[in-house]
């Protein structure tokens, strides 16, 4: 079972036979506009069925179509689509070893790490590769799927403090970019800043709660490279309803380390009441839609 199936409103589907029945029913009911087929070689094809459960949310089912037109599901991936461009950083895409799935890697300075995500629009990428078209990525729309999270109160800041934080963040991004290009002065400046920051946090944590010091964070979590622990400020909030199970899913636009992306979580998996201005804390599986240059 895919761990994040419950994120898109299928929390009751926990038995393998029940999930297989669901996949079979969704493929049988799919219309021609929901099916995409790609002939990989003379004997093998890859078929994708988009089963939309709510606007921009659902399950992508992958398998093979036989001579009679029947689809045999092999694996499935929950998805959520985002309209917001999250990153325009340099992006490379590589195939996973075991199946026709792909991962993208972003050199994103704002989060301070190479950000890895699961590529959601696999069929579009594969079609371009087979047609020998350019696959240079212009931007990526990122989405995080979560199975456990909580709501935190915001940190009270004045407008002056917010403006100063934005300036400091921009300066740090420029320093990180310069350091990557080998600028020794930038490397030295970043080292000194990190030492000062560590010293400042060590003093404050003795008297303050850790979540009043850390405004937002974005860091790898666990051994899987596309999962992260995040704390982000909620900018927008929307409730989606799964048309089959009637379960409600929160779709939140987060601002985290000056990067914007959507996060989805089943209503019953979230502790606290989300509102614009509050913060979300949780572990996410990052997926992304790559927008290719024409």
mmCIF file of N, CA and C in Angstrom, residues 161-278:
data_model
loop_
_atom_site.group_PDB
_atom_site.id
_atom_site.type_symbol
_atom_site.label_atom_id
_atom_site.label_comp_id
_atom_site.label_asym_id
_atom_site.label_seq_id
_atom_site.Cartn_x
_atom_site.Cartn_y
_atom_site.Cartn_z
ATOM 1 N N UNK A 161 10.534 44.167 11.305
ATOM 2 C CA UNK A 161 11.208 42.877 11.469
ATOM 3 C C UNK A 161 11.012 41.979 10.245
ATOM 4 N N UNK A 162 9.798 41.995 9.678
ATOM 5 C CA UNK A 162 9.526 41.201 8.472
ATOM 6 C C UNK A 162 10.382 41.665 7.301
ATOM 7 N N UNK A 163 10.495 42.998 7.141
ATOM 8 C CA UNK A 163 11.296 43.547 6.043
ATOM 9 C C UNK A 163 12.772 43.204 6.218
ATOM 10 N N UNK A 164 13.260 43.294 7.452
ATOM 11 C CA UNK A 164 14.662 42.968 7.724
ATOM 12 C C UNK A 164 14.944 41.486 7.461
ATOM 13 N N UNK A 165 13.990 40.635 7.800
ATOM 14 C CA UNK A 165 14.156 39.196 7.577
ATOM 15 C C UNK A 165 14.227 38.875 6.084
ATOM 16 N N UNK A 166 13.411 39.571 5.280
ATOM 17 C CA UNK A 166 13.429 39.351 3.834
ATOM 18 C C UNK A 166 14.760 39.772 3.222
ATOM 19 N N UNK A 167 15.290 40.909 3.689
ATOM 20 C CA UNK A 167 16.590 41.395 3.196
ATOM 21 C C UNK A 167 17.696 40.418 3.565
ATOM 22 N N UNK A 168 17.680 39.956 4.828
ATOM 23 C CA UNK A 168 18.704 39.013 5.302
ATOM 24 C C UNK A 168 18.653 37.703 4.520
ATOM 25 N N UNK A 169 17.425 37.236 4.222
ATOM 26 C CA UNK A 169 17.268 35.990 3.478
ATOM 27 C C UNK A 169 17.804 36.128 2.054
ATOM 28 N N UNK A 170 17.529 37.261 1.433
ATOM 29 C CA UNK A 170 18.015 37.497 0.067
ATOM 30 C C UNK A 170 19.538 37.557 0.039
ATOM 31 N N UNK A 171 20.129 38.226 1.038
ATOM 32 C CA UNK A 171 21.589 38.332 1.118
ATOM 33 C C UNK A 171 22.215 36.953 1.310
ATOM 34 N N UNK A 172 21.587 36.118 2.141
ATOM 35 C CA UNK A 172 22.121 34.772 2.388
ATOM 36 C C UNK A 172 22.044 33.914 1.118
ATOM 37 N N UNK A 173 20.942 34.050 0.367
ATOM 38 C CA UNK A 173 20.804 33.312 -0.889
ATOM 39 C C UNK A 173 21.918 33.693 -1.862
ATOM 40 N N UNK A 174 22.215 35.003 -1.940
ATOM 41 C CA UNK A 174 23.289 35.478 -2.819
ATOM 42 C C UNK A 174 24.643 34.943 -2.371
ATOM 43 N N UNK A 175 24.851 34.879 -1.051
ATOM 44 C CA UNK A 175 26.109 34.356 -0.515
ATOM 45 C C UNK A 175 26.259 32.861 -0.817
ATOM 46 N N UNK A 176 25.159 32.113 -0.674
ATOM 47 C CA UNK A 176 25.195 30.681 -0.965
ATOM 48 C C UNK A 176 25.528 30.420 -2.431
ATOM 49 N N UNK A 177 24.952 31.239 -3.308
ATOM 50 C CA UNK A 177 25.227 31.088 -4.734
ATOM 51 C C UNK A 177 26.693 31.399 -5.043
ATOM 52 N N UNK A 178 27.201 32.472 -4.395
ATOM 53 C CA UNK A 178 28.602 32.840 -4.603
ATOM 54 C C UNK A 178 29.543 31.779 -4.045
ATOM 55 N N UNK A 179 29.180 31.208 -2.885
ATOM 56 C CA UNK A 179 30.013 30.172 -2.262
ATOM 57 C C UNK A 179 30.068 28.925 -3.135
ATOM 58 N N UNK A 180 28.949 28.585 -3.770
ATOM 59 C CA UNK A 180 28.927 27.420 -4.649
ATOM 60 C C UNK A 180 29.841 27.616 -5.860
ATOM 61 N N UNK A 181 29.985 28.876 -6.274
ATOM 62 C CA UNK A 181 30.844 29.181 -7.416
ATOM 63 C C UNK A 181 32.303 29.362 -7.015
ATOM 64 N N UNK A 182 32.605 29.108 -5.711
ATOM 65 C CA UNK A 182 33.994 29.126 -5.258
ATOM 66 C C UNK A 182 34.489 30.425 -4.666
ATOM 67 N N UNK A 183 33.596 31.359 -4.352
ATOM 68 C CA UNK A 183 33.998 32.632 -3.749
ATOM 69 C C UNK A 183 34.415 32.403 -2.296
ATOM 70 N N UNK A 184 35.705 32.568 -2.006
ATOM 71 C CA UNK A 184 36.234 32.272 -0.666
ATOM 72 C C UNK A 184 35.699 33.241 0.382
ATOM 73 N N UNK A 185 35.514 34.499 0.000
ATOM 74 C CA UNK A 185 34.993 35.489 0.945
ATOM 75 C C UNK A 185 33.555 35.145 1.355
ATOM 76 N N UNK A 186 32.762 34.680 0.401
ATOM 77 C CA UNK A 186 31.387 34.289 0.708
ATOM 78 C C UNK A 186 31.367 33.077 1.636
ATOM 79 N N UNK A 187 32.263 32.111 1.381
ATOM 80 C CA UNK A 187 32.351 30.925 2.247
ATOM 81 C C UNK A 187 32.714 31.321 3.665
ATOM 82 N N UNK A 188 33.664 32.234 3.795
ATOM 83 C CA UNK A 188 34.098 32.699 5.123
ATOM 84 C C UNK A 188 32.976 33.441 5.841
ATOM 85 N N UNK A 189 32.252 34.291 5.086
ATOM 86 C CA UNK A 189 31.135 35.050 5.675
ATOM 87 C C UNK A 189 30.037 34.114 6.170
ATOM 88 N N UNK A 190 29.705 33.095 5.374
ATOM 89 C CA UNK A 190 28.676 32.123 5.772
ATOM 90 C C UNK A 190 29.102 31.334 7.007
ATOM 91 N N UNK A 191 30.369 30.975 7.085
ATOM 92 C CA UNK A 191 30.882 30.239 8.249
ATOM 93 C C UNK A 191 30.746 31.059 9.513
ATOM 94 N N UNK A 192 31.125 32.335 9.426
ATOM 95 C CA UNK A 192 31.028 33.229 10.595
ATOM 96 C C UNK A 192 29.572 33.421 11.000
ATOM 97 N N UNK A 193 28.689 33.591 10.014
ATOM 98 C CA UNK A 193 27.254 33.760 10.302
ATOM 99 C C UNK A 193 26.687 32.525 11.001
ATOM 100 N N UNK A 194 27.082 31.330 10.543
ATOM 101 C CA UNK A 194 26.597 30.087 11.156
ATOM 102 C C UNK A 194 27.065 29.951 12.603
ATOM 103 N N UNK A 195 28.297 30.356 12.873
ATOM 104 C CA UNK A 195 28.831 30.312 14.244
ATOM 105 C C UNK A 195 28.065 31.276 15.133
ATOM 106 N N UNK A 196 27.815 32.505 14.626
ATOM 107 C CA UNK A 196 27.056 33.512 15.396
ATOM 108 C C UNK A 196 25.630 33.044 15.648
ATOM 109 N N UNK A 197 25.018 32.424 14.614
ATOM 110 C CA UNK A 197 23.642 31.940 14.739
ATOM 111 C C UNK A 197 23.547 30.823 15.775
ATOM 112 N N UNK A 198 24.498 29.906 15.746
ATOM 113 C CA UNK A 198 24.527 28.809 16.717
ATOM 114 C C UNK A 198 24.662 29.344 18.136
ATOM 115 N N UNK A 199 25.522 30.342 18.313
ATOM 116 C CA UNK A 199 25.725 30.943 19.630
ATOM 117 C C UNK A 199 24.455 31.651 20.112
ATOM 118 N N UNK A 200 23.784 32.357 19.187
ATOM 119 C CA UNK A 200 22.556 33.082 19.536
ATOM 120 C C UNK A 200 21.435 32.118 19.927
ATOM 121 N N UNK A 201 21.291 31.036 19.162
ATOM 122 C CA UNK A 201 20.239 30.053 19.462
ATOM 123 C C UNK A 201 20.510 29.357 20.786
ATOM 124 N N UNK A 202 21.767 29.039 21.055
ATOM 125 C CA UNK A 202 22.138 28.361 22.306
ATOM 126 C C UNK A 202 21.756 29.190 23.513
ATOM 127 N N UNK A 203 21.879 30.513 23.403
ATOM 128 C CA UNK A 203 21.497 31.398 24.516
ATOM 129 C C UNK A 203 19.983 31.500 24.653
ATOM 130 N N UNK A 204 19.282 31.647 23.521
ATOM 131 C CA UNK A 204 17.845 31.857 23.566
ATOM 132 C C UNK A 204 17.076 30.613 23.988
ATOM 133 N N UNK A 205 17.577 29.410 23.591
ATOM 134 C CA UNK A 205 16.840 28.181 23.855
ATOM 135 C C UNK A 205 16.775 27.868 25.348
ATOM 136 N N UNK A 206 17.632 28.493 26.141
ATOM 137 C CA UNK A 206 17.604 28.307 27.591
ATOM 138 C C UNK A 206 16.352 28.922 28.214
ATOM 139 N N UNK A 207 15.785 29.950 27.565
ATOM 140 C CA UNK A 207 14.666 30.681 28.144
ATOM 141 C C UNK A 207 13.411 30.675 27.270
ATOM 142 N N UNK A 208 13.555 30.301 25.996
ATOM 143 C CA UNK A 208 12.424 30.377 25.074
ATOM 144 C C UNK A 208 12.084 29.006 24.503
ATOM 145 N N UNK A 209 10.844 28.886 24.040
ATOM 146 C CA UNK A 209 10.408 27.668 23.345
ATOM 147 C C UNK A 209 11.061 27.620 21.969
ATOM 148 N N UNK A 210 11.420 26.418 21.525
ATOM 149 C CA UNK A 210 12.143 26.273 20.260
ATOM 150 C C UNK A 210 11.344 26.799 19.079
ATOM 151 N N UNK A 211 9.991 26.684 19.134
ATOM 152 C CA UNK A 211 9.172 27.117 18.000
ATOM 153 C C UNK A 211 8.928 28.625 17.982
ATOM 154 N N UNK A 212 9.356 29.327 19.028
ATOM 155 C CA UNK A 212 9.337 30.790 18.996
ATOM 156 C C UNK A 212 10.645 31.335 18.432
ATOM 157 N N UNK A 213 11.649 30.463 18.323
ATOM 158 C CA UNK A 213 12.940 30.849 17.741
ATOM 159 C C UNK A 213 12.969 30.502 16.259
ATOM 160 N N UNK A 214 12.513 29.281 15.933
ATOM 161 C CA UNK A 214 12.491 28.826 14.533
ATOM 162 C C UNK A 214 11.172 29.239 13.897
ATOM 163 N N UNK A 215 11.250 30.153 12.953
ATOM 164 C CA UNK A 215 10.058 30.632 12.256
ATOM 165 C C UNK A 215 9.587 29.580 11.255
ATOM 166 N N UNK A 216 10.497 29.107 10.398
ATOM 167 C CA UNK A 216 10.189 28.064 9.432
ATOM 168 C C UNK A 216 11.429 27.208 9.227
ATOM 169 N N UNK A 217 11.218 25.977 8.746
ATOM 170 C CA UNK A 217 12.368 25.112 8.481
ATOM 171 C C UNK A 217 12.031 24.150 7.355
ATOM 172 N N UNK A 218 13.085 23.659 6.708
ATOM 173 C CA UNK A 218 12.943 22.708 5.604
ATOM 174 C C UNK A 218 14.172 21.812 5.649
ATOM 175 N N UNK A 219 13.979 20.561 6.073
ATOM 176 C CA UNK A 219 15.138 19.679 6.224
ATOM 177 C C UNK A 219 14.776 18.239 5.864
ATOM 178 N N UNK A 220 15.744 17.483 5.307
ATOM 179 C CA UNK A 220 15.489 16.078 4.970
ATOM 180 C C UNK A 220 15.086 15.278 6.194
ATOM 181 N N UNK A 221 14.235 14.287 5.985
ATOM 182 C CA UNK A 221 13.712 13.497 7.100
ATOM 183 C C UNK A 221 13.693 12.021 6.712
ATOM 184 N N UNK A 222 14.279 11.163 7.538
ATOM 185 C CA UNK A 222 14.281 9.737 7.260
ATOM 186 C C UNK A 222 15.315 9.370 6.212
ATOM 187 N N UNK A 223 15.250 8.129 5.737
ATOM 188 C CA UNK A 223 16.243 7.646 4.784
ATOM 189 C C UNK A 223 15.806 7.824 3.330
ATOM 190 N N UNK A 224 14.538 8.157 3.095
ATOM 191 C CA UNK A 224 14.079 8.396 1.726
ATOM 192 C C UNK A 224 14.388 9.834 1.342
ATOM 193 N N UNK A 225 15.007 9.998 0.176
ATOM 194 C CA UNK A 225 15.573 11.290 -0.189
ATOM 195 C C UNK A 225 14.538 12.353 -0.560
ATOM 196 N N UNK A 226 13.275 11.968 -0.808
ATOM 197 C CA UNK A 226 12.277 12.964 -1.200
ATOM 198 C C UNK A 226 11.267 13.261 -0.087
ATOM 199 N N UNK A 227 11.634 12.958 1.156
ATOM 200 C CA UNK A 227 10.775 13.275 2.304
ATOM 201 C C UNK A 227 11.464 14.304 3.198
ATOM 202 N N UNK A 228 10.653 15.263 3.684
ATOM 203 C CA UNK A 228 11.210 16.386 4.428
ATOM 204 C C UNK A 228 10.340 16.722 5.633
ATOM 205 N N UNK A 229 10.994 17.290 6.630
ATOM 206 C CA UNK A 229 10.293 17.839 7.784
ATOM 207 C C UNK A 229 10.220 19.351 7.596
ATOM 208 N N UNK A 230 9.007 19.898 7.644
ATOM 209 C CA UNK A 230 8.845 21.323 7.341
ATOM 210 C C UNK A 230 8.046 22.036 8.423
ATOM 211 N N UNK A 231 8.346 23.311 8.567
ATOM 212 C CA UNK A 231 7.502 24.250 9.315
ATOM 213 C C UNK A 231 7.316 25.441 8.389
ATOM 214 N N UNK A 232 6.076 25.757 8.049
ATOM 215 C CA UNK A 232 5.820 26.843 7.105
ATOM 216 C C UNK A 232 4.605 27.661 7.480
ATOM 217 N N UNK A 233 4.585 28.888 7.026
ATOM 218 C CA UNK A 233 3.473 29.798 7.289
ATOM 219 C C UNK A 233 2.353 29.578 6.274
ATOM 220 N N UNK A 234 1.128 29.429 6.755
ATOM 221 C CA UNK A 234 -0.020 29.179 5.876
ATOM 222 C C UNK A 234 -0.451 30.486 5.213
ATOM 223 N N UNK A 235 -0.387 30.507 3.866
ATOM 224 C CA UNK A 235 -0.767 31.697 3.092
ATOM 225 C C UNK A 235 -2.183 31.590 2.540
ATOM 226 N N UNK A 236 -2.574 30.369 2.155
ATOM 227 C CA UNK A 236 -3.922 30.123 1.625
ATOM 228 C C UNK A 236 -4.420 28.789 2.157
ATOM 229 N N UNK A 237 -5.729 28.649 2.238
ATOM 230 C CA UNK A 237 -6.327 27.414 2.761
ATOM 231 C C UNK A 237 -7.561 27.053 1.954
ATOM 232 N N UNK A 238 -7.653 25.775 1.582
ATOM 233 C CA UNK A 238 -8.787 25.276 0.809
ATOM 234 C C UNK A 238 -9.127 23.867 1.293
ATOM 235 N N UNK A 239 -10.413 23.522 1.307
ATOM 236 C CA UNK A 239 -10.837 22.173 1.702
ATOM 237 C C UNK A 239 -11.349 21.437 0.470
ATOM 238 N N UNK A 240 -10.738 20.271 0.171
ATOM 239 C CA UNK A 240 -11.160 19.420 -0.935
ATOM 240 C C UNK A 240 -11.907 18.207 -0.377
ATOM 241 N N UNK A 241 -12.892 17.721 -1.101
ATOM 242 C CA UNK A 241 -13.674 16.566 -0.660
ATOM 243 C C UNK A 241 -13.554 15.435 -1.681
ATOM 244 N N UNK A 242 -13.105 14.255 -1.205
ATOM 245 C CA UNK A 242 -12.999 13.077 -2.055
ATOM 246 C C UNK A 242 -14.403 12.628 -2.466
ATOM 247 N N UNK A 243 -14.677 12.530 -3.772
ATOM 248 C CA UNK A 243 -16.035 12.249 -4.247
ATOM 249 C C UNK A 243 -16.491 10.825 -3.941
ATOM 250 N N UNK A 244 -15.554 9.896 -3.698
ATOM 251 C CA UNK A 244 -15.927 8.514 -3.390
ATOM 252 C C UNK A 244 -16.116 8.288 -1.898
ATOM 253 N N UNK A 245 -15.173 8.769 -1.087
ATOM 254 C CA UNK A 245 -15.204 8.490 0.350
ATOM 255 C C UNK A 245 -15.814 9.616 1.175
ATOM 256 N N UNK A 246 -15.982 10.795 0.561
ATOM 257 C CA UNK A 246 -16.500 11.980 1.240
ATOM 258 C C UNK A 246 -15.535 12.505 2.325
ATOM 259 N N UNK A 247 -14.314 12.003 2.346
ATOM 260 C CA UNK A 247 -13.330 12.509 3.310
ATOM 261 C C UNK A 247 -12.826 13.878 2.868
ATOM 262 N N UNK A 248 -12.549 14.743 3.864
ATOM 263 C CA UNK A 248 -12.092 16.095 3.569
ATOM 264 C C UNK A 248 -10.576 16.186 3.678
ATOM 265 N N UNK A 249 -9.979 16.939 2.760
ATOM 266 C CA UNK A 249 -8.527 17.107 2.702
ATOM 267 C C UNK A 249 -8.206 18.597 2.714
ATOM 268 N N UNK A 250 -7.287 18.998 3.596
ATOM 269 C CA UNK A 250 -6.834 20.386 3.626
ATOM 270 C C UNK A 250 -5.760 20.577 2.561
ATOM 271 N N UNK A 251 -5.917 21.606 1.742
ATOM 272 C CA UNK A 251 -4.890 22.012 0.778
ATOM 273 C C UNK A 251 -4.400 23.387 1.196
ATOM 274 N N UNK A 252 -3.141 23.448 1.654
ATOM 275 C CA UNK A 252 -2.586 24.683 2.203
ATOM 276 C C UNK A 252 -1.411 25.170 1.360
ATOM 277 N N UNK A 253 -1.381 26.453 1.080
ATOM 278 C CA UNK A 253 -0.207 27.056 0.442
ATOM 279 C C UNK A 253 0.719 27.541 1.557
ATOM 280 N N UNK A 254 1.929 26.961 1.596
ATOM 281 C CA UNK A 254 2.895 27.301 2.643
ATOM 282 C C UNK A 254 4.001 28.196 2.104
ATOM 283 N N UNK A 255 4.466 29.090 2.979
ATOM 284 C CA UNK A 255 5.685 29.846 2.711
ATOM 285 C C UNK A 255 6.733 29.317 3.676
ATOM 286 N N UNK A 256 7.795 28.735 3.117
ATOM 287 C CA UNK A 256 8.809 28.084 3.938
ATOM 288 C C UNK A 256 10.187 28.431 3.377
ATOM 289 N N UNK A 257 11.004 29.103 4.168
ATOM 290 C CA UNK A 257 12.334 29.545 3.706
ATOM 291 C C UNK A 257 12.232 30.336 2.397
ATOM 292 N N UNK A 258 11.223 31.218 2.321
ATOM 293 C CA UNK A 258 10.987 32.062 1.139
ATOM 294 C C UNK A 258 10.590 31.271 -0.101
ATOM 295 N N UNK A 259 10.205 30.015 0.071
ATOM 296 C CA UNK A 259 9.739 29.196 -1.047
ATOM 297 C C UNK A 259 8.264 28.859 -0.807
ATOM 298 N N UNK A 260 7.469 28.892 -1.882
ATOM 299 C CA UNK A 260 6.035 28.648 -1.769
ATOM 300 C C UNK A 260 5.681 27.313 -2.414
ATOM 301 N N UNK A 261 4.928 26.490 -1.704
ATOM 302 C CA UNK A 261 4.439 25.219 -2.250
ATOM 303 C C UNK A 261 3.194 24.798 -1.481
ATOM 304 N N UNK A 262 2.365 23.956 -2.121
ATOM 305 C CA UNK A 262 1.143 23.465 -1.480
ATOM 306 C C UNK A 262 1.432 22.205 -0.662
ATOM 307 N N UNK A 263 0.672 22.022 0.385
ATOM 308 C CA UNK A 263 0.724 20.806 1.199
ATOM 309 C C UNK A 263 -0.697 20.298 1.382
ATOM 310 N N UNK A 264 -0.883 18.974 1.193
ATOM 311 C CA UNK A 264 -2.190 18.342 1.394
ATOM 312 C C UNK A 264 -2.108 17.386 2.572
ATOM 313 N N UNK A 265 -3.167 17.367 3.379
ATOM 314 C CA UNK A 265 -3.237 16.439 4.508
ATOM 315 C C UNK A 265 -4.699 16.128 4.797
ATOM 316 N N UNK A 266 -4.973 14.859 5.078
ATOM 317 C CA UNK A 266 -6.318 14.446 5.449
ATOM 318 C C UNK A 266 -6.741 15.176 6.730
ATOM 319 N N UNK A 267 -7.973 15.631 6.770
ATOM 320 C CA UNK A 267 -8.462 16.419 7.903
ATOM 321 C C UNK A 267 -8.287 15.693 9.230
ATOM 322 N N UNK A 268 -8.473 14.357 9.239
ATOM 323 C CA UNK A 268 -8.381 13.604 10.480
ATOM 324 C C UNK A 268 -6.930 13.365 10.920
ATOM 325 N N UNK A 269 -5.954 13.676 10.053
ATOM 326 C CA UNK A 269 -4.547 13.493 10.406
ATOM 327 C C UNK A 269 -3.889 14.777 10.903
ATOM 328 N N UNK A 270 -4.644 15.867 10.948
ATOM 329 C CA UNK A 270 -4.087 17.155 11.345
ATOM 330 C C UNK A 270 -4.547 17.522 12.755
ATOM 331 N N UNK A 271 -3.601 17.854 13.618
ATOM 332 C CA UNK A 271 -3.903 18.294 14.981
ATOM 333 C C UNK A 271 -3.953 19.821 14.993
ATOM 334 N N UNK A 272 -5.080 20.370 15.406
ATOM 335 C CA UNK A 272 -5.231 21.820 15.436
ATOM 336 C C UNK A 272 -6.103 22.317 14.300
ATOM 337 N N UNK A 273 -6.448 23.585 14.360
ATOM 338 C CA UNK A 273 -7.324 24.210 13.374
ATOM 339 C C UNK A 273 -6.507 25.117 12.464
ATOM 340 N N UNK A 274 -6.373 24.762 11.169
ATOM 341 C CA UNK A 274 -5.561 25.600 10.278
ATOM 342 C C UNK A 274 -6.268 26.907 9.923
ATOM 343 N N UNK A 275 -5.505 27.975 9.892
ATOM 344 C CA UNK A 275 -6.000 29.280 9.467
ATOM 345 C C UNK A 275 -4.862 30.027 8.797
ATOM 346 N N UNK A 276 -5.204 30.925 7.901
ATOM 347 C CA UNK A 276 -4.189 31.751 7.253
ATOM 348 C C UNK A 276 -3.480 32.585 8.319
ATOM 349 N N UNK A 277 -2.153 32.555 8.308
ATOM 350 C CA UNK A 277 -1.356 33.270 9.313
ATOM 351 C C UNK A 277 -0.745 32.338 10.336
ATOM 352 N N UNK A 278 -1.370 31.168 10.547
ATOM 353 C CA UNK A 278 -0.794 30.173 11.448
ATOM 354 C C UNK A 278 0.258 29.355 10.712
#
